[in-house]
Amino acid sequence: MSDGGGSIQSDRQALLSAAIAENWSRQVAWLQALTRFETLPGREAGCQDWLAGEFERRGWQVDRYTLAEQPTAHLLGHADCPLTDPATAVQVVATVPSAGPSEAGRSLILQGHVDVVPTGPADMWSRPPFAAEIDGDWLYGRGAQDMKMGISTVVFALDAITQAGLKPHAPITVQMVTEEESSGRGALSALARGYRADACLIPEPTGNMITRAHTGAVWFRLRVKGRPVHVQDAQTGTNAILSAFALVQALQRLTVRLNREAAADPLFGAVVDPIKFNVGVIRGGDWASSTPSWCDVDCRVSVLPGKPIDAAKEEVRAAVADAAKSDVFLAEHPPEVIWNGFQAEGSVLEPGDAEAVLGRAHRAVFGTEMRARLSTAVDDTRFYNHYDRIPGLCYGPSGDNLHGIDERASLRSLRQTTLVLALFIADWCDAK
Ligand code: ZN
């Protein structure tokens, strides 16, 4: 061929697009089946085994292991997560056969997470949260958008490449992990197991934008005590729930201060209040007529890229300790701060080759430049950007109501993004 790369590219795009069209009804049904697994924290094993079967059926070589079999406690970024049992936290890594190395072929990790966050009250949903019902362009379900549609783009992009008669000339590893929503141990375990590549792509639902940076997050539990008395003598007791409320207010003041400081951040200075503090769960007390003797409050606060996790933890500890000092009972019975999930630093993706190749694929499908976004939520790419400086690209399809009621995936976006991924993989891994 002497007429330049452009026409090779567009021939390849036509082939891949036709393959995706041919598989389309299968892809949608596959995403429905995947969404119907209720992969709440600690309950992902059945789904992971199903995926392992899907991968084996495609001739991919599967490595199935649990977090108990692949410890990560010795690694930077590790966090324990009390929501799950490592012995049943199944991870699935599949190696896609390649046609051997070529000069242009570069290796790739394609990663997805199967865990989803709780649904909230099912009666607030317009349809059952795990029914995976379709209405027009939308496929509804907890996890449909975050990030089972992304997983489907990976699998069907690779199917399209095979079906188009193209063979990647570099190793491709497909990694299905858990605990993306709570600790990141799944992704970290794959690194601990030795999986590496020249780039990693995680198709989280980013609305087809590349994630330039994301803030980190720390999870902690405030454990507050009180002195229980009958409510008739309330003045002689202390109320752990009300004490906890005072500590939460202190953390809200800390958040205001952190957001003021964030205005000077080279990236997140452009974002209004990038530090998000959340009180997610509260439990406490035993009896309506007794002042509560205990209260546990589960919280989360953001960490700007570049701030060490220990510094962020120290700020939380100090804010809680200061507030406790001004309370007679808490001064003598200091609240505990228990780190019970994410210990995630923020992360920045430096522009590079992998991003340029992805940008080219994006442009070919959408006809526009790929835009960058700053995310105030954690994703697993941080591990790749931190370890061995593997570029971690977070780019994927779009939907609605992420983590909310009536979460839904856009099928149109699913299809377009599957093509972007197919083009990216074909280009990066020199499929021909
Ligand atoms: Zn996600």
Short mmCIF file of C-alpha atoms and ligand atoms in Angstrom, two decimals:
data_model
loop_
_atom_site.label_atom_id
_atom_site.label_comp_id
_atom_site.label_asym_id
_atom_site.label_seq_id
_atom_site.Cartn_x
_atom_site.Cartn_y
_atom_site.Cartn_z
CA MET A 1 0.00 0.00 0.00
CA SER A 2 1.36 3.40 -0.89
CA ASP A 3 -1.57 5.64 -0.29
CA GLY A 4 -0.74 6.36 3.35
CA GLY A 5 -2.08 5.27 6.73
CA GLY A 6 -5.36 7.13 6.48
CA SER A 7 -7.10 4.67 4.26
CA ILE A 8 -5.74 1.67 6.20
CA GLN A 9 -7.22 3.27 9.29
CA SER A 10 -10.59 3.85 7.69
CA ASP A 11 -10.67 0.33 6.23
CA ARG A 12 -9.98 -1.03 9.68
CA GLN A 13 -12.66 1.20 11.16
CA ALA A 14 -15.21 -0.05 8.64
CA LEU A 15 -14.33 -3.67 9.41
CA LEU A 16 -14.52 -3.17 13.18
CA SER A 17 -17.70 -1.17 12.94
CA ALA A 18 -19.34 -3.93 10.90
CA ALA A 19 -18.25 -6.56 13.42
CA ILE A 20 -19.67 -4.52 16.31
CA ALA A 21 -22.95 -4.11 14.41
CA GLU A 22 -23.15 -7.83 13.78
CA ASN A 23 -22.60 -8.62 17.48
CA TRP A 24 -24.80 -5.82 18.74
CA SER A 25 -27.84 -7.73 20.02
CA ARG A 26 -25.50 -10.23 21.67
CA GLN A 27 -23.56 -7.41 23.32
CA VAL A 28 -26.71 -5.83 24.76
CA ALA A 29 -27.99 -9.18 26.08
CA TRP A 30 -24.54 -9.84 27.55
CA LEU A 31 -24.59 -6.51 29.39
CA GLN A 32 -28.06 -7.33 30.71
CA ALA A 33 -26.82 -10.70 32.01
CA LEU A 34 -23.83 -9.02 33.64
CA THR A 35 -25.98 -6.31 35.25
CA ARG A 36 -28.31 -8.94 36.73
CA PHE A 37 -25.54 -10.25 38.98
CA GLU A 38 -26.05 -8.47 42.30
CA THR A 39 -22.37 -7.75 42.77
CA LEU A 40 -22.61 -5.82 46.02
CA PRO A 41 -19.41 -5.77 48.09
CA GLY A 42 -18.45 -9.30 49.09
CA ARG A 43 -20.92 -10.90 46.68
CA GLU A 44 -19.01 -10.79 43.40
CA ALA A 45 -17.76 -14.39 43.17
CA GLY A 46 -20.66 -15.77 41.08
CA CYS A 47 -20.28 -12.97 38.56
CA GLN A 48 -16.51 -13.40 38.43
CA ASP A 49 -16.90 -17.13 37.74
CA TRP A 50 -19.36 -16.36 34.96
CA LEU A 51 -16.87 -13.92 33.45
CA ALA A 52 -14.07 -16.48 33.77
CA GLY A 53 -16.26 -18.88 31.77
CA GLU A 54 -16.94 -16.22 29.13
CA PHE A 55 -13.22 -15.58 28.77
CA GLU A 56 -12.30 -19.27 28.57
CA ARG A 57 -14.94 -19.76 25.90
CA ARG A 58 -13.10 -17.13 23.85
CA GLY A 59 -9.84 -19.05 24.19
CA TRP A 60 -8.32 -16.63 26.69
CA GLN A 61 -6.14 -18.06 29.41
CA VAL A 62 -7.71 -17.40 32.80
CA ASP A 63 -6.00 -16.80 36.13
CA ARG A 64 -8.66 -16.91 38.87
CA TYR A 65 -7.51 -16.15 42.40
CA THR A 66 -8.79 -14.61 45.62
CA LEU A 67 -7.41 -11.69 47.60
CA ALA A 68 -6.49 -14.19 50.33
CA GLU A 69 -4.24 -15.95 47.81
CA GLN A 70 -2.61 -12.71 46.66
CA PRO A 71 -1.85 -10.47 49.63
CA THR A 72 -1.24 -6.77 49.06
CA ALA A 73 -0.64 -5.49 52.60
CA HIS A 74 3.05 -4.88 51.85
CA LEU A 75 2.29 -2.49 48.97
CA LEU A 76 1.84 1.26 48.90
CA GLY A 77 -1.84 2.14 48.55
CA HIS A 78 -3.07 -0.99 50.29
CA ALA A 79 -6.16 -0.59 52.46
CA ASP A 80 -8.11 -3.13 54.42
CA CYS A 81 -11.80 -3.25 53.72
CA PRO A 82 -14.07 -4.72 56.40
CA LEU A 83 -16.95 -5.09 53.92
CA THR A 84 -15.49 -8.16 52.24
CA ASP A 85 -13.81 -11.46 53.02
CA PRO A 86 -10.51 -11.85 51.15
CA ALA A 87 -11.11 -15.62 50.93
CA THR A 88 -14.17 -15.11 48.73
CA ALA A 89 -13.02 -11.96 46.88
CA VAL A 90 -12.45 -13.56 43.48
CA GLN A 91 -10.31 -11.76 40.89
CA VAL A 92 -10.14 -12.82 37.24
CA VAL A 93 -7.24 -12.02 34.93
CA ALA A 94 -7.32 -13.31 31.36
CA THR A 95 -4.54 -13.29 28.82
CA VAL A 96 -5.71 -12.84 25.24
CA PRO A 97 -3.65 -14.81 22.72
CA SER A 98 -1.47 -12.63 20.52
CA ALA A 99 0.20 -13.33 17.21
CA GLY A 100 3.61 -12.74 18.73
CA PRO A 101 5.58 -9.55 19.07
CA SER A 102 5.96 -6.96 16.35
CA GLU A 103 7.96 -3.78 16.29
CA ALA A 104 4.89 -1.58 16.66
CA GLY A 105 2.90 -3.74 19.06
CA ARG A 106 2.69 -2.56 22.65
CA SER A 107 1.21 -4.51 25.52
CA LEU A 108 -2.02 -3.48 27.21
CA ILE A 109 -4.01 -4.07 30.36
CA LEU A 110 -7.76 -3.59 30.03
CA GLN A 111 -9.36 -3.44 33.44
CA GLY A 112 -12.87 -3.32 34.84
CA HIS A 113 -14.43 -3.65 38.27
CA VAL A 114 -17.49 -5.76 38.92
CA ASP A 115 -18.34 -4.47 42.40
CA VAL A 116 -21.22 -2.02 42.67
CA VAL A 117 -22.41 0.28 45.45
CA PRO A 118 -25.65 -0.42 47.37
CA THR A 119 -28.90 0.46 45.61
CA GLY A 120 -30.59 2.49 48.34
CA PRO A 121 -34.34 1.86 48.81
CA ALA A 122 -35.51 -0.28 45.89
CA ASP A 123 -38.93 1.42 46.03
CA MET A 124 -37.31 4.68 44.92
CA TRP A 125 -36.30 3.03 41.63
CA SER A 126 -38.67 3.12 38.67
CA ARG A 127 -37.82 -0.57 38.05
CA PRO A 128 -36.04 -3.24 40.10
CA PRO A 129 -32.36 -2.25 40.45
CA PHE A 130 -30.98 -5.53 39.10
CA ALA A 131 -33.60 -6.29 36.44
CA ALA A 132 -31.52 -4.71 33.65
CA GLU A 133 -34.62 -3.48 31.85
CA ILE A 134 -34.25 -1.53 28.62
CA ASP A 135 -36.29 1.52 27.70
CA GLY A 136 -35.31 3.23 24.46
CA ASP A 137 -31.60 4.10 24.61
CA TRP A 138 -31.32 3.24 28.30
CA LEU A 139 -30.39 0.07 30.09
CA TYR A 140 -31.30 0.46 33.77
CA GLY A 141 -29.57 -1.09 36.73
CA ARG A 142 -27.17 -0.63 39.58
CA GLY A 143 -23.76 -1.05 38.01
CA ALA A 144 -25.08 -0.87 34.44
CA GLN A 145 -23.19 2.39 34.00
CA ASP A 146 -20.47 1.96 36.65
CA MET A 147 -18.94 -0.02 35.18
CA LYS A 148 -20.49 -3.05 33.59
CA MET A 149 -21.04 -1.19 30.33
CA GLY A 150 -17.28 -0.51 30.33
CA ILE A 151 -16.58 -4.22 30.81
CA SER A 152 -18.85 -4.93 27.88
CA THR A 153 -16.91 -2.45 25.69
CA VAL A 154 -13.69 -4.33 26.48
CA VAL A 155 -15.04 -7.79 25.69
CA PHE A 156 -16.90 -6.82 22.53
CA ALA A 157 -14.10 -4.61 21.24
CA LEU A 158 -11.83 -7.67 21.45
CA ASP A 159 -14.53 -9.82 19.83
CA ALA A 160 -14.79 -7.32 16.99
CA ILE A 161 -11.02 -7.41 16.45
CA THR A 162 -11.10 -11.21 16.23
CA GLN A 163 -14.14 -11.21 14.01
CA ALA A 164 -12.56 -8.66 11.68
CA GLY A 165 -9.70 -11.12 11.19
CA LEU A 166 -7.18 -8.91 13.00
CA LYS A 167 -4.56 -10.30 15.37
CA PRO A 168 -2.91 -8.23 18.09
CA HIS A 169 0.88 -8.36 18.03
CA ALA A 170 1.38 -7.72 21.72
CA PRO A 171 0.08 -9.25 24.95
CA ILE A 172 -3.35 -8.09 26.13
CA THR A 173 -4.46 -8.74 29.69
CA VAL A 174 -8.10 -8.37 30.71
CA GLN A 175 -8.45 -7.85 34.45
CA MET A 176 -11.76 -8.06 36.30
CA VAL A 177 -11.33 -6.88 39.86
CA THR A 178 -13.35 -6.15 42.99
CA GLU A 179 -13.20 -3.47 45.69
CA GLU A 180 -12.74 -0.58 43.28
CA GLU A 181 -15.50 1.16 45.22
CA SER A 182 -14.01 0.59 48.67
CA SER A 183 -10.26 -0.02 48.81
CA GLY A 184 -8.68 -0.75 45.41
CA ARG A 185 -7.26 -4.05 46.64
CA GLY A 186 -8.44 -5.91 43.54
CA ALA A 187 -6.41 -3.76 41.17
CA LEU A 188 -3.47 -3.76 43.55
CA SER A 189 -3.57 -7.57 43.74
CA ALA A 190 -3.11 -7.86 39.96
CA LEU A 191 0.00 -5.68 40.21
CA ALA A 192 1.19 -7.76 43.16
CA ARG A 193 0.71 -10.85 41.02
CA GLY A 194 3.11 -9.41 38.46
CA TYR A 195 0.83 -8.21 35.68
CA ARG A 196 2.37 -5.28 33.84
CA ALA A 197 1.96 -3.66 30.42
CA ASP A 198 2.99 -0.64 28.41
CA ALA A 199 -0.37 0.97 29.19
CA CYS A 200 -3.59 0.32 31.07
CA LEU A 201 -7.06 1.42 30.04
CA ILE A 202 -9.97 1.41 32.48
CA PRO A 203 -13.26 2.27 30.73
CA GLU A 204 -15.05 3.83 33.68
CA PRO A 205 -18.06 5.88 32.55
CA THR A 206 -16.30 9.19 31.88
CA GLY A 207 -18.59 10.45 29.13
CA ASN A 208 -15.82 9.83 26.56
CA MET A 209 -13.38 12.17 28.27
CA ILE A 210 -9.89 11.26 29.40
CA THR A 211 -9.33 11.62 33.13
CA ARG A 212 -6.39 14.01 33.53
CA ALA A 213 -6.38 13.66 37.29
CA HIS A 214 -8.46 12.42 40.15
CA THR A 215 -8.48 13.28 43.81
CA GLY A 216 -7.74 10.55 46.31
CA ALA A 217 -9.98 9.51 49.17
CA VAL A 218 -9.70 8.37 52.75
CA TRP A 219 -12.37 6.37 54.53
CA PHE A 220 -12.64 6.44 58.29
CA ARG A 221 -15.02 5.59 61.08
CA LEU A 222 -15.52 7.93 64.02
CA ARG A 223 -16.17 5.81 67.08
CA VAL A 224 -17.74 7.97 69.74
CA LYS A 225 -18.69 7.03 73.28
CA GLY A 226 -21.27 8.49 75.66
CA ARG A 227 -22.43 7.97 79.24
CA PRO A 228 -25.75 6.12 79.21
CA VAL A 229 -28.42 7.25 81.65
CA HIS A 230 -32.20 7.20 81.68
CA VAL A 231 -33.48 10.12 79.69
CA GLN A 232 -35.07 11.53 82.91
CA ASP A 233 -31.50 12.26 84.07
CA ALA A 234 -30.21 13.29 80.65
CA GLN A 235 -28.32 16.22 82.12
CA THR A 236 -26.03 13.78 83.97
CA GLY A 237 -25.26 11.62 80.94
CA THR A 238 -23.73 12.37 77.57
CA ASN A 239 -25.22 11.56 74.21
CA ALA A 240 -22.81 9.82 71.80
CA ILE A 241 -24.96 10.65 68.79
CA LEU A 242 -24.99 14.37 69.58
CA SER A 243 -21.27 14.29 70.36
CA ALA A 244 -20.67 12.65 66.99
CA PHE A 245 -22.66 15.42 65.38
CA ALA A 246 -20.28 18.00 66.89
CA LEU A 247 -17.31 16.07 65.47
CA VAL A 248 -18.93 15.99 62.03
CA GLN A 249 -19.32 19.77 62.18
CA ALA A 250 -15.61 20.05 62.98
CA LEU A 251 -14.85 17.95 59.88
CA GLN A 252 -17.10 20.19 57.82
CA ARG A 253 -15.01 23.16 58.98
CA LEU A 254 -11.85 21.26 58.01
CA THR A 255 -13.36 20.69 54.55
CA VAL A 256 -14.00 24.42 54.10
CA ARG A 257 -10.37 25.11 54.98
CA LEU A 258 -9.08 22.38 52.62
CA ASN A 259 -11.19 23.75 49.78
CA ARG A 260 -9.79 27.23 50.39
CA GLU A 261 -6.27 25.78 50.13
CA ALA A 262 -7.25 23.79 47.03
CA ALA A 263 -7.80 27.04 45.15
CA ALA A 264 -4.00 27.19 44.78
CA ASP A 265 -3.74 23.66 43.34
CA PRO A 266 -2.32 23.68 39.79
CA LEU A 267 -5.05 21.33 38.52
CA PHE A 268 -7.95 21.31 40.96
CA GLY A 269 -7.78 25.07 41.51
CA ALA A 270 -10.06 25.20 38.48
CA VAL A 271 -12.72 23.10 40.22
CA VAL A 272 -15.12 24.61 42.75
CA ASP A 273 -14.76 22.84 46.12
CA PRO A 274 -12.93 19.72 44.91
CA ILE A 275 -12.59 18.36 48.44
CA LYS A 276 -15.68 16.32 49.14
CA PHE A 277 -16.45 15.29 52.69
CA ASN A 278 -19.23 12.80 53.14
CA VAL A 279 -20.96 11.25 56.10
CA GLY A 280 -22.14 7.98 54.60
CA VAL A 281 -23.35 5.74 57.43
CA ILE A 282 -24.39 6.41 61.01
CA ARG A 283 -25.20 3.87 63.70
CA GLY A 284 -25.61 4.39 67.39
CA GLY A 285 -27.57 3.91 70.57
CA ASP A 286 -29.69 1.05 71.82
CA TRP A 287 -32.85 2.51 73.28
CA ALA A 288 -35.13 5.48 72.59
CA SER A 289 -35.27 6.45 76.28
CA SER A 290 -31.55 6.12 77.07
CA THR A 291 -28.85 8.58 76.10
CA PRO A 292 -26.79 6.60 73.59
CA SER A 293 -23.47 5.24 74.86
CA TRP A 294 -22.03 4.70 71.40
CA CYS A 295 -22.11 6.05 67.89
CA ASP A 296 -20.18 4.99 64.79
CA VAL A 297 -20.05 7.38 61.83
CA ASP A 298 -18.50 6.29 58.52
CA CYS A 299 -16.97 9.16 56.58
CA ARG A 300 -14.97 9.89 53.47
CA VAL A 301 -12.84 12.88 52.56
CA SER A 302 -10.89 13.75 49.40
CA VAL A 303 -7.14 14.12 49.06
CA LEU A 304 -5.53 16.33 46.41
CA PRO A 305 -2.91 14.76 44.12
CA GLY A 306 0.55 15.20 45.59
CA LYS A 307 -0.59 15.13 49.21
CA PRO A 308 0.75 12.06 51.03
CA ILE A 309 -1.98 9.93 52.54
CA ASP A 310 -0.43 10.20 56.00
CA ALA A 311 -0.71 13.99 55.87
CA ALA A 312 -4.39 13.75 54.96
CA LYS A 313 -5.00 11.32 57.81
CA GLU A 314 -3.21 13.60 60.25
CA GLU A 315 -5.51 16.50 59.30
CA VAL A 316 -8.55 14.36 60.08
CA ARG A 317 -7.07 13.14 63.34
CA ALA A 318 -6.19 16.67 64.45
CA ALA A 319 -9.63 18.09 63.60
CA VAL A 320 -11.34 15.34 65.59
CA ALA A 321 -8.94 15.65 68.54
CA ASP A 322 -9.35 19.44 68.69
CA ALA A 323 -13.13 19.21 68.68
CA ALA A 324 -13.07 16.51 71.35
CA LYS A 325 -11.01 18.73 73.66
CA SER A 326 -13.82 21.25 73.94
CA ASP A 327 -16.24 18.61 75.26
CA VAL A 328 -15.92 17.63 78.94
CA PHE A 329 -16.80 13.97 78.42
CA LEU A 330 -14.99 13.46 75.09
CA ALA A 331 -11.88 15.13 76.46
CA GLU A 332 -11.64 12.21 78.88
CA HIS A 333 -13.00 9.58 76.52
CA PRO A 334 -11.47 10.59 73.21
CA PRO A 335 -13.22 9.37 70.07
CA GLU A 336 -11.37 6.85 67.95
CA VAL A 337 -10.64 7.36 64.25
CA ILE A 338 -10.56 3.96 62.52
CA TRP A 339 -9.26 3.73 58.94
CA ASN A 340 -11.66 1.28 57.33
CA GLY A 341 -11.34 1.43 53.54
CA PHE A 342 -9.78 3.68 50.89
CA GLN A 343 -6.33 5.01 51.66
CA ALA A 344 -6.06 6.34 48.13
CA GLU A 345 -3.76 9.10 47.02
CA GLY A 346 -4.76 11.37 44.17
CA SER A 347 -3.30 10.72 40.75
CA VAL A 348 -2.33 12.61 37.62
CA LEU A 349 -2.03 11.18 34.11
CA GLU A 350 0.86 12.78 32.23
CA PRO A 351 0.06 13.14 28.52
CA GLY A 352 1.90 10.54 26.44
CA ASP A 353 1.77 8.04 23.59
CA ALA A 354 -1.07 5.93 24.91
CA GLU A 355 -3.28 8.97 25.35
CA ALA A 356 -2.40 10.17 21.85
CA VAL A 357 -3.39 6.80 20.34
CA LEU A 358 -6.64 6.82 22.31
CA GLY A 359 -7.29 10.40 21.20
CA ARG A 360 -6.88 9.32 17.58
CA ALA A 361 -9.44 6.52 18.05
CA HIS A 362 -11.83 8.94 19.75
CA ARG A 363 -11.49 11.44 16.91
CA ALA A 364 -12.11 8.75 14.31
CA VAL A 365 -15.43 7.84 15.93
CA PHE A 366 -16.71 11.21 17.16
CA GLY A 367 -15.03 13.61 14.75
CA THR A 368 -13.95 15.80 17.67
CA GLU A 369 -10.90 16.11 19.89
CA MET A 370 -10.97 14.03 23.06
CA ARG A 371 -11.53 16.35 26.01
CA ALA A 372 -9.92 15.94 29.41
CA ARG A 373 -11.70 15.94 32.76
CA LEU A 374 -10.74 16.35 36.38
CA SER A 375 -12.44 13.82 38.59
CA THR A 376 -13.32 14.34 42.24
CA ALA A 377 -13.80 10.59 42.66
CA VAL A 378 -11.17 7.88 42.93
CA ASP A 379 -10.52 5.27 40.26
CA ASP A 380 -8.07 2.39 39.98
CA THR A 381 -5.76 4.07 37.44
CA ARG A 382 -3.83 5.60 40.35
CA PHE A 383 -2.05 2.30 40.92
CA TYR A 384 -0.75 2.22 37.34
CA ASN A 385 0.29 5.87 37.38
CA HIS A 386 2.15 5.17 40.65
CA TYR A 387 3.67 1.75 39.96
CA ASP A 388 6.29 1.44 37.25
CA ARG A 389 4.79 4.57 35.70
CA ILE A 390 2.39 2.60 33.52
CA PRO A 391 0.11 5.19 31.94
CA GLY A 392 -3.36 4.57 33.39
CA LEU A 393 -6.02 5.85 31.02
CA CYS A 394 -9.48 6.29 32.48
CA TYR A 395 -11.84 6.77 29.55
CA GLY A 396 -15.18 5.20 28.86
CA PRO A 397 -18.83 5.51 27.89
CA SER A 398 -21.65 7.52 29.40
CA GLY A 399 -24.85 7.03 31.31
CA ASP A 400 -26.90 8.69 33.99
CA ASN A 401 -27.41 8.67 37.75
CA LEU A 402 -24.06 7.18 38.69
CA HIS A 403 -24.33 5.57 42.15
CA GLY A 404 -27.86 7.04 42.36
CA ILE A 405 -31.46 5.94 41.91
CA ASP A 406 -32.29 4.69 38.38
CA GLU A 407 -28.66 4.39 37.29
CA ARG A 408 -28.66 3.73 33.56
CA ALA A 409 -26.32 3.07 30.67
CA SER A 410 -26.69 4.69 27.24
CA LEU A 411 -26.71 2.02 24.54
CA ARG A 412 -25.71 4.52 21.86
CA SER A 413 -22.68 5.44 23.92
CA LEU A 414 -21.93 1.78 24.56
CA ARG A 415 -21.75 1.14 20.83
CA GLN A 416 -19.64 4.19 19.99
CA THR A 417 -17.25 3.51 22.84
CA THR A 418 -16.87 -0.14 21.87
CA LEU A 419 -15.64 1.09 18.50
CA VAL A 420 -13.26 3.59 20.11
CA LEU A 421 -11.79 0.80 22.21
CA ALA A 422 -11.53 -1.57 19.27
CA LEU A 423 -9.64 1.07 17.26
CA PHE A 424 -7.42 1.93 20.21
CA ILE A 425 -6.56 -1.69 20.95
CA ALA A 426 -5.95 -2.46 17.28
CA ASP A 427 -3.65 0.54 16.94
CA TRP A 428 -1.78 0.23 20.27
CA CYS A 429 -1.32 -3.53 20.03
CA ASP A 430 -0.64 -3.48 16.28
CA ALA A 431 -3.54 -5.76 15.32
CA LYS A 432 -3.32 -6.69 11.66
ZN ZN B 1 -16.47 2.62 38.66
#
